[in-house]
mmCIF file of C-alpha atoms in Angstrom:
data_model
loop_
_atom_site.group_PDB
_atom_site.id
_atom_site.type_symbol
_atom_site.label_atom_id
_atom_site.label_comp_id
_atom_site.label_asym_id
_atom_site.label_seq_id
_atom_site.Cartn_x
_atom_site.Cartn_y
_atom_site.Cartn_z
ATOM 1 C CA MET Y 1 21.611 -123.972 -67.212
ATOM 2 C CA LYS Y 2 20.333 -124.760 -63.738
ATOM 3 C CA LYS Y 3 23.810 -124.561 -62.230
ATOM 4 C CA LYS Y 4 24.350 -121.182 -63.859
ATOM 5 C CA CYS Y 5 21.201 -119.754 -62.221
ATOM 6 C CA LEU Y 6 22.301 -121.013 -58.824
ATOM 7 C CA ARG Y 7 25.672 -119.303 -59.208
ATOM 8 C CA VAL Y 8 24.026 -116.005 -60.078
ATOM 9 C CA SER Y 9 21.727 -116.229 -57.074
ATOM 10 C CA PHE Y 10 24.655 -117.005 -54.781
ATOM 11 C CA LEU Y 11 26.604 -114.008 -56.081
ATOM 12 C CA LEU Y 12 23.658 -111.676 -55.540
ATOM 13 C CA LEU Y 13 23.218 -112.921 -51.979
ATOM 14 C CA LEU Y 14 26.900 -112.443 -51.274
ATOM 15 C CA ILE Y 15 26.817 -108.863 -52.593
ATOM 16 C CA LEU Y 16 23.799 -108.016 -50.451
ATOM 17 C CA THR Y 17 25.452 -109.330 -47.296
ATOM 18 C CA MET Y 18 28.580 -107.340 -47.994
ATOM 19 C CA LEU Y 19 26.647 -104.073 -48.398
ATOM 20 C CA ARG Y 20 26.106 -102.174 -45.161
ATOM 21 C CA ILE Y 21 23.396 -99.491 -45.142
ATOM 22 C CA PRO Y 22 23.871 -97.378 -42.001
ATOM 23 C CA ALA Y 23 20.708 -96.577 -40.066
ATOM 24 C CA HIS Y 24 20.763 -93.565 -37.720
ATOM 25 C CA ALA Y 25 18.137 -93.379 -35.031
ATOM 26 C CA ALA Y 26 16.554 -89.969 -34.567
ATOM 27 C CA THR Y 27 18.187 -88.146 -31.680
ATOM 28 C CA ILE Y 28 15.681 -86.923 -29.117
ATOM 29 C CA PRO Y 29 16.719 -83.537 -27.697
ATOM 30 C CA TYR Y 30 16.812 -83.095 -23.962
ATOM 31 C CA PHE Y 31 15.072 -79.717 -24.127
ATOM 32 C CA THR Y 32 13.258 -77.508 -26.655
ATOM 33 C CA TYR Y 33 11.749 -74.002 -26.394
ATOM 34 C CA SER Y 34 8.501 -72.454 -27.646
ATOM 35 C CA THR Y 35 6.098 -69.583 -26.985
ATOM 36 C CA ASP Y 36 2.354 -69.911 -26.597
ATOM 37 C CA LYS Y 37 1.767 -66.969 -29.012
ATOM 38 C CA SER Y 38 3.531 -65.721 -32.104
ATOM 39 C CA SER Y 39 2.227 -62.170 -31.640
ATOM 40 C CA VAL Y 40 0.915 -60.296 -28.661
ATOM 41 C CA ALA Y 41 -0.760 -56.946 -27.994
ATOM 42 C CA ARG Y 42 0.104 -54.404 -25.356
ATOM 43 C CA GLY Y 43 -0.926 -55.494 -21.870
ATOM 44 C CA GLU Y 44 -1.250 -59.184 -22.816
ATOM 45 C CA LEU Y 45 0.641 -62.129 -21.304
ATOM 46 C CA ILE Y 46 3.046 -64.396 -23.176
ATOM 47 C CA LYS Y 47 4.722 -67.614 -22.011
ATOM 48 C CA LEU Y 48 8.174 -68.982 -22.760
ATOM 49 C CA GLN Y 49 7.719 -72.751 -22.496
ATOM 50 C CA ILE Y 50 10.503 -75.228 -21.612
ATOM 51 C CA ASN Y 51 9.792 -78.683 -23.039
ATOM 52 C CA ALA Y 52 11.664 -81.858 -22.027
ATOM 53 C CA GLY Y 53 12.143 -84.880 -24.279
ATOM 54 C CA GLN Y 54 11.832 -88.490 -23.076
ATOM 55 C CA VAL Y 55 15.423 -89.707 -22.988
ATOM 56 C CA ALA Y 56 16.929 -92.758 -21.302
ATOM 57 C CA ASP Y 57 19.319 -90.826 -19.088
ATOM 58 C CA THR Y 58 16.945 -88.214 -17.776
ATOM 59 C CA ALA Y 59 18.210 -84.960 -16.345
ATOM 60 C CA ALA Y 60 18.302 -84.780 -12.577
ATOM 61 C CA GLY Y 61 19.497 -81.183 -12.445
ATOM 62 C CA PHE Y 62 20.139 -78.205 -14.722
ATOM 63 C CA ARG Y 63 20.461 -74.424 -14.857
ATOM 64 C CA MET Y 64 17.985 -72.306 -16.866
ATOM 65 C CA ARG Y 65 18.641 -68.688 -17.893
ATOM 66 C CA VAL Y 66 16.169 -66.399 -19.674
ATOM 67 C CA ARG Y 67 17.128 -62.997 -21.056
ATOM 68 C CA TYR Y 68 14.511 -60.479 -22.307
ATOM 69 C CA ASN Y 69 14.015 -56.826 -23.323
ATOM 70 C CA THR Y 70 12.959 -54.882 -20.250
ATOM 71 C CA ASP Y 71 11.663 -51.987 -22.377
ATOM 72 C CA THR Y 72 9.062 -54.292 -23.895
ATOM 73 C CA LEU Y 73 8.411 -57.073 -21.365
ATOM 74 C CA SER Y 74 8.092 -57.392 -17.619
ATOM 75 C CA PHE Y 75 8.534 -60.735 -15.842
ATOM 76 C CA VAL Y 76 5.450 -61.947 -13.971
ATOM 77 C CA ARG Y 77 6.045 -65.484 -12.620
ATOM 78 C CA THR Y 78 7.115 -69.056 -13.345
ATOM 79 C CA GLU Y 79 4.713 -71.971 -13.766
ATOM 80 C CA THR Y 80 5.851 -75.591 -13.341
ATOM 81 C CA SER Y 81 4.242 -78.931 -14.118
ATOM 82 C CA SER Y 82 3.651 -81.649 -11.508
ATOM 83 C CA GLN Y 83 6.943 -83.276 -12.556
ATOM 84 C CA ILE Y 84 8.828 -80.404 -10.912
ATOM 85 C CA LYS Y 85 8.175 -81.024 -7.245
ATOM 86 C CA SER Y 86 7.805 -78.190 -4.797
ATOM 87 C CA GLY Y 87 11.150 -76.942 -3.515
ATOM 88 C CA THR Y 88 13.199 -78.537 -6.304
ATOM 89 C CA MET Y 89 13.570 -75.321 -8.366
ATOM 90 C CA VAL Y 90 14.772 -71.926 -7.194
ATOM 91 C CA THR Y 91 14.387 -68.793 -9.369
ATOM 92 C CA ASN Y 92 16.062 -65.387 -9.123
ATOM 93 C CA SER Y 93 13.466 -63.157 -10.814
ATOM 94 C CA THR Y 94 15.105 -59.825 -10.029
ATOM 95 C CA SER Y 95 17.991 -60.323 -12.439
ATOM 96 C CA ASN Y 96 18.145 -60.205 -16.195
ATOM 97 C CA PRO Y 97 18.723 -62.873 -17.305
ATOM 98 C CA ILE Y 98 16.338 -64.653 -14.963
ATOM 99 C CA CYS Y 99 18.162 -67.626 -13.441
ATOM 100 C CA SER Y 100 16.473 -70.843 -12.304
ATOM 101 C CA VAL Y 101 18.256 -73.929 -10.858
ATOM 102 C CA TYR Y 102 16.566 -77.341 -10.727
ATOM 103 C CA VAL Y 103 17.741 -80.278 -8.577
ATOM 104 C CA CYS Y 104 15.425 -83.285 -8.290
ATOM 105 C CA ASN Y 105 14.371 -84.808 -4.960
ATOM 106 C CA VAL Y 106 17.236 -87.202 -4.116
ATOM 107 C CA ASP Y 107 15.211 -89.006 -1.424
ATOM 108 C CA GLN Y 108 13.432 -91.068 -4.082
ATOM 109 C CA GLY Y 109 16.620 -92.803 -5.181
ATOM 110 C CA PHE Y 110 16.122 -91.915 -8.842
ATOM 111 C CA ALA Y 111 15.475 -88.892 -11.056
ATOM 112 C CA PRO Y 112 11.798 -88.444 -12.024
ATOM 113 C CA LEU Y 113 11.033 -88.689 -15.711
ATOM 114 C CA LEU Y 114 10.706 -85.254 -17.382
ATOM 115 C CA SER Y 115 8.612 -84.863 -20.559
ATOM 116 C CA GLY Y 116 6.476 -82.256 -22.221
ATOM 117 C CA ASN Y 117 6.070 -78.718 -20.942
ATOM 118 C CA ILE Y 118 7.795 -78.679 -17.575
ATOM 119 C CA ILE Y 119 8.385 -74.933 -16.961
ATOM 120 C CA SER Y 120 6.813 -71.722 -18.274
ATOM 121 C CA PHE Y 121 8.232 -68.211 -17.808
ATOM 122 C CA VAL Y 122 5.320 -65.737 -17.933
ATOM 123 C CA PHE Y 123 5.860 -62.192 -19.233
ATOM 124 C CA GLN Y 124 3.556 -59.225 -19.787
ATOM 125 C CA VAL Y 125 3.871 -56.732 -22.642
ATOM 126 C CA LYS Y 126 4.219 -53.192 -21.328
ATOM 127 C CA ASP Y 127 1.633 -50.558 -22.224
ATOM 128 C CA HIS Y 128 4.179 -48.290 -23.905
ATOM 129 C CA ALA Y 129 5.976 -51.094 -25.770
ATOM 130 C CA SER Y 130 6.969 -50.310 -29.332
ATOM 131 C CA ALA Y 131 5.396 -52.335 -32.103
ATOM 132 C CA GLY Y 132 7.624 -54.914 -33.775
ATOM 133 C CA GLY Y 133 9.584 -58.000 -32.831
ATOM 134 C CA THR Y 134 11.119 -58.598 -29.393
ATOM 135 C CA VAL Y 135 13.587 -61.394 -28.614
ATOM 136 C CA ILE Y 136 13.549 -63.799 -25.659
ATOM 137 C CA ASN Y 137 16.773 -65.767 -25.164
ATOM 138 C CA ALA Y 138 16.520 -69.206 -23.517
ATOM 139 C CA HIS Y 139 19.611 -71.162 -22.403
ATOM 140 C CA ILE Y 140 19.909 -74.446 -20.471
ATOM 141 C CA ASP Y 141 23.317 -75.775 -19.364
ATOM 142 C CA GLU Y 142 24.983 -77.508 -16.410
ATOM 143 C CA VAL Y 143 22.832 -80.594 -17.014
ATOM 144 C CA CYS Y 144 23.620 -83.722 -14.967
ATOM 145 C CA ASN Y 145 21.988 -87.091 -14.333
ATOM 146 C CA TYR Y 146 21.041 -88.656 -11.007
ATOM 147 C CA ALA Y 147 24.585 -89.979 -10.554
ATOM 148 C CA ALA Y 148 25.860 -86.371 -10.740
ATOM 149 C CA LYS Y 149 27.477 -87.106 -14.085
ATOM 150 C CA GLN Y 150 27.734 -84.025 -16.275
ATOM 151 C CA LEU Y 151 25.781 -84.524 -19.501
ATOM 152 C CA ASP Y 152 26.813 -82.982 -22.784
ATOM 153 C CA VAL Y 153 23.733 -80.777 -22.981
ATOM 154 C CA ASP Y 154 23.977 -77.048 -23.701
ATOM 155 C CA ILE Y 155 20.958 -75.669 -25.577
ATOM 156 C CA GLU Y 156 20.485 -71.991 -26.375
ATOM 157 C CA GLU Y 157 17.887 -70.369 -28.673
ATOM 158 C CA ASN Y 158 16.463 -66.931 -29.487
ATOM 159 C CA LEU Y 159 12.713 -66.733 -29.844
ATOM 160 C CA THR Y 160 11.116 -63.687 -31.510
ATOM 161 C CA VAL Y 161 7.665 -62.473 -30.546
ATOM 162 C CA ALA Y 162 5.821 -59.803 -32.534
ATOM 163 C CA VAL Y 163 4.319 -56.927 -30.554
ATOM 164 C CA GLU Y 164 1.198 -55.703 -32.314
ATOM 165 C CA PRO Y 165 0.614 -51.973 -32.837
ATOM 166 C CA PRO Y 166 -1.998 -50.477 -30.522
ATOM 167 C CA GLU Y 167 -5.573 -50.299 -31.714
ATOM 168 C CA GLU Y 168 -6.613 -46.839 -32.775
ATOM 169 C CA VAL Y 169 -9.258 -45.266 -30.589
ATOM 170 C CA PRO Y 170 -12.009 -43.704 -32.751
ATOM 171 C CA SER Y 171 -11.748 -39.936 -32.790
ATOM 172 C CA ASP Y 172 -14.499 -37.713 -31.395
ATOM 173 C CA GLU Y 173 -13.611 -34.889 -33.804
ATOM 174 C CA ALA Y 174 -16.277 -33.904 -36.332
ATOM 175 C CA CYS Y 175 -14.697 -31.661 -38.931
ATOM 176 C CA LEU Y 176 -14.258 -31.335 -42.692
ATOM 177 C CA SER Y 177 -10.776 -31.170 -44.159
ATOM 178 C CA LEU Y 178 -12.082 -30.323 -47.640
ATOM 179 C CA LEU Y 179 -15.305 -29.056 -49.208
ATOM 180 C CA GLU Y 180 -15.075 -28.294 -52.901
ATOM 181 C CA PRO Y 181 -17.795 -27.909 -55.556
ATOM 182 C CA TYR Y 182 -17.265 -29.730 -58.839
ATOM 183 C CA SER Y 183 -18.170 -26.456 -60.554
ATOM 184 C CA GLY Y 184 -18.431 -23.007 -59.039
ATOM 185 C CA VAL Y 185 -16.616 -21.118 -56.286
ATOM 186 C CA LEU Y 186 -17.379 -20.958 -52.555
ATOM 187 C CA THR Y 187 -17.561 -17.611 -50.816
ATOM 188 C CA PRO Y 188 -15.653 -17.301 -48.562
ATOM 189 C CA GLU Y 189 -12.850 -19.752 -49.375
ATOM 190 C CA PHE Y 190 -13.250 -23.055 -47.523
ATOM 191 C CA SER Y 191 -11.875 -23.335 -43.997
ATOM 192 C CA PRO Y 192 -12.624 -26.146 -41.513
ATOM 193 C CA ASP Y 193 -13.687 -23.546 -38.952
ATOM 194 C CA VAL Y 194 -16.165 -21.758 -41.265
ATOM 195 C CA TYR Y 195 -19.617 -23.344 -41.477
ATOM 196 C CA GLN Y 196 -21.599 -20.921 -43.733
ATOM 197 C CA TYR Y 197 -20.899 -20.341 -47.446
ATOM 198 C CA ARG Y 198 -22.547 -18.901 -50.550
ATOM 199 C CA MET Y 199 -22.222 -19.879 -54.182
ATOM 200 C CA ARG Y 200 -23.804 -18.459 -57.350
ATOM 201 C CA VAL Y 201 -24.710 -20.410 -60.477
ATOM 202 C CA ASP Y 202 -26.429 -19.524 -63.760
ATOM 203 C CA TYR Y 203 -30.101 -20.274 -64.257
ATOM 204 C CA PRO Y 204 -29.534 -23.324 -66.588
ATOM 205 C CA VAL Y 205 -27.727 -25.155 -63.725
ATOM 206 C CA GLU Y 206 -30.249 -27.484 -62.114
ATOM 207 C CA SER Y 207 -27.963 -29.355 -59.679
ATOM 208 C CA VAL Y 208 -24.577 -29.040 -58.012
ATOM 209 C CA GLU Y 209 -22.310 -31.638 -56.399
ATOM 210 C CA PHE Y 210 -19.532 -31.325 -53.825
ATOM 211 C CA TYR Y 211 -16.443 -33.310 -52.916
ATOM 212 C CA ALA Y 212 -16.218 -33.510 -49.116
ATOM 213 C CA ARG Y 213 -13.617 -35.226 -46.911
ATOM 214 C CA ALA Y 214 -13.807 -35.605 -43.128
ATOM 215 C CA GLU Y 215 -10.971 -35.516 -40.617
ATOM 216 C CA GLU Y 216 -9.989 -38.425 -38.330
ATOM 217 C CA GLY Y 217 -12.061 -41.098 -40.044
ATOM 218 C CA GLY Y 218 -15.376 -39.274 -39.741
ATOM 219 C CA SER Y 219 -18.302 -39.819 -42.114
ATOM 220 C CA VAL Y 220 -19.924 -37.287 -44.466
ATOM 221 C CA LYS Y 221 -23.510 -36.959 -45.729
ATOM 222 C CA ILE Y 222 -24.830 -34.296 -48.156
ATOM 223 C CA ASN Y 223 -28.583 -33.760 -48.068
ATOM 224 C CA ARG Y 224 -29.233 -32.855 -51.722
ATOM 225 C CA LYS Y 225 -27.794 -31.802 -55.069
ATOM 226 C CA SER Y 226 -30.848 -30.558 -56.999
ATOM 227 C CA LEU Y 227 -31.593 -26.814 -56.981
ATOM 228 C CA PHE Y 228 -34.823 -24.873 -56.648
ATOM 229 C CA ASN Y 229 -36.275 -22.750 -59.479
ATOM 230 C CA PRO Y 230 -34.288 -19.909 -61.099
ATOM 231 C CA GLY Y 231 -34.183 -16.784 -58.989
ATOM 232 C CA THR Y 232 -34.215 -18.718 -55.682
ATOM 233 C CA ASP Y 233 -31.674 -19.883 -53.090
ATOM 234 C CA THR Y 234 -31.102 -23.546 -52.234
ATOM 235 C CA PRO Y 235 -29.436 -24.518 -48.913
ATOM 236 C CA ILE Y 236 -27.203 -27.590 -49.288
ATOM 237 C CA VAL Y 237 -26.233 -29.100 -45.927
ATOM 238 C CA THR Y 238 -23.148 -31.285 -45.394
ATOM 239 C CA THR Y 239 -23.319 -33.214 -42.108
ATOM 240 C CA VAL Y 240 -20.083 -34.548 -40.609
ATOM 241 C CA THR Y 241 -20.197 -37.295 -37.942
ATOM 242 C CA SER Y 242 -17.141 -38.123 -35.834
ATOM 243 C CA ALA Y 243 -15.587 -41.595 -36.028
ATOM 244 C CA ASP Y 244 -16.884 -42.508 -32.565
ATOM 245 C CA LYS Y 245 -20.397 -41.247 -33.505
ATOM 246 C CA SER Y 246 -20.451 -38.862 -30.550
ATOM 247 C CA ASN Y 247 -20.350 -35.479 -32.359
ATOM 248 C CA GLN Y 248 -21.851 -33.861 -35.451
ATOM 249 C CA VAL Y 249 -21.376 -30.548 -37.246
ATOM 250 C CA GLN Y 250 -23.041 -29.087 -40.339
ATOM 251 C CA TYR Y 251 -21.609 -27.008 -43.163
ATOM 252 C CA VAL Y 252 -24.254 -25.049 -45.125
ATOM 253 C CA VAL Y 253 -23.762 -23.769 -48.678
ATOM 254 C CA LEU Y 254 -26.494 -21.380 -49.887
ATOM 255 C CA VAL Y 255 -26.574 -21.769 -53.682
ATOM 256 C CA SER Y 256 -28.138 -18.788 -55.485
ATOM 257 C CA ARG Y 257 -29.537 -19.628 -58.908
ATOM 258 C CA SER Y 258 -29.815 -16.567 -61.156
ATOM 259 C CA GLU Y 259 -33.124 -15.499 -62.674
ATOM 260 C CA ARG Y 260 -34.064 -16.515 -66.173
ATOM 261 C CA PRO Y 261 -33.333 -13.600 -68.580
ATOM 262 C CA ALA Y 262 -36.254 -12.031 -70.468
ATOM 263 C CA ALA Y 263 -34.712 -12.992 -73.822
ATOM 264 C CA ALA Y 264 -34.589 -16.640 -72.739
ATOM 265 C CA ALA Y 265 -38.148 -16.725 -71.438
ATOM 266 C CA GLY Y 266 -39.667 -16.990 -74.944
ATOM 267 C CA LEU Y 267 -43.360 -17.122 -75.671
ATOM 268 C CA ALA Y 268 -45.360 -19.265 -73.285
ATOM 269 C CA SER Y 269 -48.486 -20.960 -74.591
ATOM 270 C CA LYS Y 270 -51.815 -19.891 -73.111
ATOM 271 C CA PRO Y 271 -55.105 -21.815 -72.747
ATOM 272 C CA PRO Y 272 -57.670 -21.243 -75.540
ATOM 273 C CA LEU Y 273 -60.212 -18.482 -75.086
ATOM 274 C CA PRO Y 274 -63.901 -18.752 -75.934
ATOM 275 C CA GLY Y 275 -64.603 -18.570 -79.606
ATOM 276 C CA GLY Y 276 -61.483 -20.474 -80.605
ATOM 277 C CA GLN Y 277 -59.084 -17.632 -79.646
ATOM 278 C CA THR Y 278 -55.711 -18.123 -77.842
ATOM 279 C CA ALA Y 279 -53.834 -15.743 -75.511
ATOM 280 C CA ALA Y 280 -50.035 -15.842 -74.986
ATOM 281 C CA ALA Y 281 -47.748 -13.861 -72.716
ATOM 282 C CA GLY Y 282 -45.329 -11.445 -74.335
ATOM 283 C CA LYS Y 283 -41.867 -10.283 -73.340
ATOM 284 C CA SER Y 284 -41.184 -8.145 -70.281
ATOM 285 C CA GLY Y 285 -44.893 -7.671 -69.517
ATOM 286 C CA SER Y 286 -45.653 -5.820 -72.810
ATOM 287 C CA THR Y 287 -48.627 -6.627 -74.970
ATOM 288 C CA HIS Y 288 -48.786 -7.179 -78.726
ATOM 289 C CA THR Y 289 -52.323 -8.045 -79.822
ATOM 290 C CA GLU Y 290 -53.314 -9.444 -83.204
ATOM 291 C CA LEU Y 291 -56.971 -10.225 -83.943
ATOM 292 C CA THR Y 292 -57.679 -12.512 -86.853
ATOM 293 C CA GLY Y 293 -61.021 -13.932 -85.734
ATOM 294 C CA LYS Y 294 -59.224 -17.134 -84.530
ATOM 295 C CA GLU Y 295 -56.565 -16.155 -81.947
ATOM 296 C CA THR Y 296 -55.198 -13.357 -79.732
ATOM 297 C CA ALA Y 297 -51.429 -13.379 -79.061
ATOM 298 C CA ALA Y 298 -49.127 -11.372 -76.734
ATOM 299 C CA GLY Y 299 -46.686 -9.193 -78.613
ATOM 300 C CA LYS Y 300 -43.896 -6.680 -78.258
ATOM 301 C CA SER Y 301 -43.116 -4.280 -75.420
ATOM 302 C CA GLY Y 302 -44.282 -0.684 -74.995
ATOM 303 C CA GLY Y 303 -47.993 -1.527 -74.833
ATOM 304 C CA GLU Y 304 -48.477 -0.829 -78.575
ATOM 305 C CA GLN Y 305 -51.153 -2.783 -80.405
ATOM 306 C CA ASN Y 306 -51.088 -3.879 -84.079
ATOM 307 C CA PHE Y 307 -54.222 -5.045 -85.822
ATOM 308 C CA SER Y 308 -54.988 -6.786 -89.098
ATOM 309 C CA ALA Y 309 -58.261 -7.532 -90.843
ATOM 310 C CA ASP Y 310 -59.891 -10.841 -89.984
ATOM 311 C CA GLU Y 311 -60.808 -13.528 -92.498
ATOM 312 C CA HIS Y 312 -64.283 -11.952 -92.969
ATOM 313 C CA GLY Y 313 -62.793 -8.726 -94.315
ATOM 314 C CA LYS Y 314 -63.030 -6.643 -91.129
ATOM 315 C CA GLU Y 315 -61.019 -3.474 -91.465
ATOM 316 C CA PRO Y 316 -58.194 -2.686 -89.025
ATOM 317 C CA GLU Y 317 -60.199 0.189 -87.597
ATOM 318 C CA GLN Y 318 -63.083 -2.117 -86.777
ATOM 319 C CA ALA Y 319 -60.696 -4.599 -85.185
ATOM 320 C CA ALA Y 320 -59.222 -1.815 -83.096
ATOM 321 C CA GLN Y 321 -62.708 -0.879 -81.898
ATOM 322 C CA THR Y 322 -63.308 -4.490 -80.928
ATOM 323 C CA ALA Y 323 -60.011 -4.599 -79.057
ATOM 324 C CA ALA Y 324 -60.897 -1.383 -77.276
ATOM 325 C CA ARG Y 325 -63.821 -3.199 -75.691
ATOM 326 C CA THR Y 326 -61.456 -5.859 -74.338
ATOM 327 C CA ASP Y 327 -60.788 -5.861 -70.600
ATOM 328 C CA VAL Y 328 -57.241 -6.965 -69.769
ATOM 329 C CA ASN Y 329 -56.511 -8.393 -66.349
ATOM 330 C CA PRO Y 330 -52.794 -9.079 -65.944
ATOM 331 C CA GLY Y 331 -51.954 -12.204 -63.934
ATOM 332 C CA TYR Y 332 -48.866 -13.158 -61.958
ATOM 333 C CA GLY Y 333 -45.486 -12.993 -63.653
ATOM 334 C CA GLU Y 334 -45.686 -12.991 -67.391
ATOM 335 C CA ARG Y 335 -49.192 -14.438 -67.835
ATOM 336 C CA ASN Y 336 -52.170 -12.250 -68.901
ATOM 337 C CA ILE Y 337 -55.857 -13.115 -69.030
ATOM 338 C CA TYR Y 338 -57.992 -11.592 -71.850
ATOM 339 C CA ILE Y 339 -61.784 -11.311 -71.768
ATOM 340 C CA ILE Y 340 -63.196 -10.559 -75.244
ATOM 341 C CA GLY Y 341 -66.476 -8.614 -75.302
ATOM 342 C CA ASN Y 342 -69.570 -9.163 -77.560
ATOM 343 C CA GLN Y 343 -68.880 -12.843 -77.918
ATOM 344 C CA MET Y 344 -70.948 -15.707 -76.556
ATOM 345 C CA PRO Y 345 -69.048 -18.715 -75.217
ATOM 346 C CA VAL Y 346 -69.193 -21.780 -77.452
ATOM 347 C CA TYR Y 347 -70.640 -24.016 -74.755
ATOM 348 C CA LEU Y 348 -73.636 -21.632 -74.293
ATOM 349 C CA VAL Y 349 -74.362 -21.731 -78.011
ATOM 350 C CA GLY Y 350 -74.253 -25.519 -77.898
ATOM 351 C CA MET Y 351 -76.634 -25.610 -74.960
ATOM 352 C CA LEU Y 352 -79.110 -23.313 -76.727
ATOM 353 C CA ILE Y 353 -79.020 -25.428 -79.881
ATOM 354 C CA ALA Y 354 -79.567 -28.601 -77.828
ATOM 355 C CA ALA Y 355 -82.534 -27.016 -76.002
ATOM 356 C CA LEU Y 356 -83.999 -25.881 -79.325
ATOM 357 C CA CYS Y 357 -83.726 -29.393 -80.748
ATOM 358 C CA ILE Y 358 -85.465 -30.860 -77.687
ATOM 359 C CA MET Y 359 -88.300 -28.373 -77.933
ATOM 360 C CA LEU Y 360 -88.662 -29.060 -81.630
ATOM 361 C CA GLY Y 361 -88.858 -32.771 -80.914
ATOM 362 C CA ILE Y 362 -91.578 -32.271 -78.305
ATOM 363 C CA VAL Y 363 -93.598 -30.146 -80.697
ATOM 364 C CA LEU Y 364 -93.331 -32.764 -83.439
ATOM 365 C CA CYS Y 365 -94.456 -35.470 -81.020
ATOM 366 C CA PHE Y 366 -97.559 -33.565 -80.047
ATOM 367 C CA TYR Y 367 -98.265 -32.663 -83.672
ATOM 368 C CA LEU Y 368 -98.061 -36.251 -84.862
ATOM 369 C CA LYS Y 369 -100.185 -37.448 -81.977
ATOM 370 C CA ILE Y 370 -103.084 -35.059 -82.534
ATOM 371 C CA LYS Y 371 -103.018 -35.093 -86.337
ATOM 372 C CA PRO Y 372 -106.492 -36.350 -87.608
ATOM 373 C CA LYS Y 373 -106.665 -39.436 -89.674
ATOM 374 C CA SER Y 374 -107.366 -38.833 -93.307
#
């Protein structure tokens, strides 16, 4: 059994040694490209960055070409890191593509190590550039090492940069594009250049509302929606403020509320008169008077008067004579005030009774005090 286990272990070891698992080391590129921004606004700067990788056989010279859209971008300058010594790179910026040639300083006896961001091509977005993506083409070739050996390096890439749409400048226009009542009709018909309107509504309408929309992002404010009493006009003011807050205009709608009809006025209650009587206004200013010993009420038009006997059996003729002694003083609108003659106010009667009781009490006090003992 022990020998069998050893054989199995030997076979497994042999199989593992025969298997070859290839391992590929990650290839480090000589150069890569990037931009410092993914989107840019008009007038802003954007950089195309050339990045070098740390490789064993570093590049001692190369040619760099950059192509761009001249309708969108304008070339500003190149920026180099300290690894690119002064005088080792020459750039032709007047052409498109821009062409730059780098040759290291041969006096050192070796090519300096290049890594990270070594060159940046700076562009500016033009003021009239169209919104959307613009492409920058980057291409490096003709790469050689310090021994002047041509390296198999040819890297080209298109980089897209988004040009943002211009910011909208707030408008200074203060104007309505629409003013429409939820119910009713404006006179005249709405126009942005007309600022005064009229509108009529029936007397039951107590409030009106409007739909208003401003031009160019302006704001709208309506001062009220409730109406004054029937028979009056209510000015409703719509104030429009421009988007930049610099200007204001006002649209005024004068809402006329019709008067309450006489048939709808009804009978209005009146305050009680002395002696338990009540006066009420009649229709259209006419007077209908009914005396029952308890109340006086306003009646029908034409000034006619109807009388009935009171609860004590007073004849209509006697009631008419009593009414003839009544002075009528019409008030404002539909309210009348009646002063009934030959009647003492209730509060005076109460005061007289109270005074009588007091006097009677005083007399009793004196009488009891001076009464002789029996």
